[in-house]
Coordinates of C-alpha atoms in Angstrom, one line a residue:
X1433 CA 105.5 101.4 92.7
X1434 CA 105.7 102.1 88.8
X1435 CA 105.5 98.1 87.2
X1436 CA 105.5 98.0 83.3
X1437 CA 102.2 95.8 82.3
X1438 CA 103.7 93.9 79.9
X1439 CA 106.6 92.5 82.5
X1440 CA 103.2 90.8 84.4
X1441 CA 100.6 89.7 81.6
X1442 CA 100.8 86.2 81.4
X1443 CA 102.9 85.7 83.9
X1444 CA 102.5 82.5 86.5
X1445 CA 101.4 83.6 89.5
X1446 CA 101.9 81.1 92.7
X1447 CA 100.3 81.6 96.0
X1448 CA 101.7 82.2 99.9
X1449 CA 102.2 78.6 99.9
X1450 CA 104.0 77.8 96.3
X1451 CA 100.8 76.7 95.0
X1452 CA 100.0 77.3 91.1
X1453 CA 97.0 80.6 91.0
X1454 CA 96.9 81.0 87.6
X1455 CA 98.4 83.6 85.1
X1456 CA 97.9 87.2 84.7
X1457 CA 95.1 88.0 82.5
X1458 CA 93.6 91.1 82.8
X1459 CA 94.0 94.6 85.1
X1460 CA 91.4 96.4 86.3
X1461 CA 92.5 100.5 86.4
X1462 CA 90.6 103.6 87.6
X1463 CA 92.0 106.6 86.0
X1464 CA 93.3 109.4 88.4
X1465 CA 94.0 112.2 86.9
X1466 CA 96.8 111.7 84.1
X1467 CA 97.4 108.3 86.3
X1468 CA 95.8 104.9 85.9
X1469 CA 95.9 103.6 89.4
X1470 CA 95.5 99.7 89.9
X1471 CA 92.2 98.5 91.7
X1472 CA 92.2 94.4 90.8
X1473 CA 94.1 92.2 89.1
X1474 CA 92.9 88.8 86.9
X1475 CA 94.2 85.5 87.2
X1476 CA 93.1 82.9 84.6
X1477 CA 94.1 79.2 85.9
X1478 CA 94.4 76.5 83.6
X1479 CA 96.1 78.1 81.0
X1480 CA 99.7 77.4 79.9
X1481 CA 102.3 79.5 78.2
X1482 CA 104.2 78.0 75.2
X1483 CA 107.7 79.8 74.9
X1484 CA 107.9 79.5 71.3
X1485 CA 105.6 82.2 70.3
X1486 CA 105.7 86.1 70.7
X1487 CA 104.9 87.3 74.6
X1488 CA 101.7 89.3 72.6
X1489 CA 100.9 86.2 70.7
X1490 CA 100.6 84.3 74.0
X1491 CA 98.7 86.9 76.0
X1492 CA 96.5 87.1 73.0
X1493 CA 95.6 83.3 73.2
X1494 CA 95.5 83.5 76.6
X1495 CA 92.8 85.9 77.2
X1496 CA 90.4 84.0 74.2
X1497 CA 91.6 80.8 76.1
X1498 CA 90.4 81.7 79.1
X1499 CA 87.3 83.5 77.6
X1500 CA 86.2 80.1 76.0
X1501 CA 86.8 77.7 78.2
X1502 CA 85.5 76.9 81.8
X1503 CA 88.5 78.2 82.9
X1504 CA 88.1 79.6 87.1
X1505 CA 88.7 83.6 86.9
X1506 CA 89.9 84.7 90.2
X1507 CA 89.9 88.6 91.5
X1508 CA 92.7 89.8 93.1
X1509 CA 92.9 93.3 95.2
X1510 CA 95.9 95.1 94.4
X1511 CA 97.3 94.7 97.8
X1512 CA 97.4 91.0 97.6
X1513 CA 99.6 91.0 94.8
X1514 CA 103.6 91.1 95.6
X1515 CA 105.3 92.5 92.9
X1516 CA 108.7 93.6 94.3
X1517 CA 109.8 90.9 91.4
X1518 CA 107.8 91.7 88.3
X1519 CA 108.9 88.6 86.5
X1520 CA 108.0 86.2 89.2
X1521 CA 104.7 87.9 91.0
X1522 CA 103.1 85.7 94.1
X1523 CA 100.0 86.0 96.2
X1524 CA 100.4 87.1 99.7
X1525 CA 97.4 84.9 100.3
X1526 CA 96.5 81.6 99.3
X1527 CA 94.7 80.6 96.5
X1528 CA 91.8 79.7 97.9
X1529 CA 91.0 82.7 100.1
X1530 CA 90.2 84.8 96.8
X1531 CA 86.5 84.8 95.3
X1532 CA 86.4 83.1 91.4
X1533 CA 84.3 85.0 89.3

């Protein structure tokens, strides 16, 4: 599956259950040749998204919001993400279940 990055950085991410997991934050890649292949993804929780500002401006002041503040990290393999909708990924495990780092 070929997903643009910028469709999923800060997006909400909910889990199994509909519960709130946090936002994308980061992507952890290992290159493969001329591919970068997907190996973990990084939610942030806490953090918000204002609609007023640029999508860069947001993911900007997300990632030094989530740097800066005690704000839970949580590790996601790359299987446990469903992203058959881009704009609205979801866990396919709860919340809870995944390790904070």
């Amino acid at each position: 599956m070929i997903v643009n990055l910028e469709l999923l950085l800060g997006r909400k991410v909910l889990d199994v259950n509909g519960e709130k997991a946090g936002r994308v934050f980061d992507v952890r890649c290992e290159q493969q040749g001329k591919e970068a292949i997907v190996r973990e993804w990084v939610l942030a929780a806490g953090s918000h998204r204002t609609r007023s500002v640029s999508d860069v401006v947001q993911f900007l002041l997300l990632q030094l919001r989530a740097r800066t503040e005690t704000a839970k990290v949580r590790v996601v393999p790359w299987d446990k993400l469903d992203l058959r909708d881009p704009r609205n990924p979801r866990l396919t495990c709860r919340i809870d279940e995944l390790p904070a780092e």
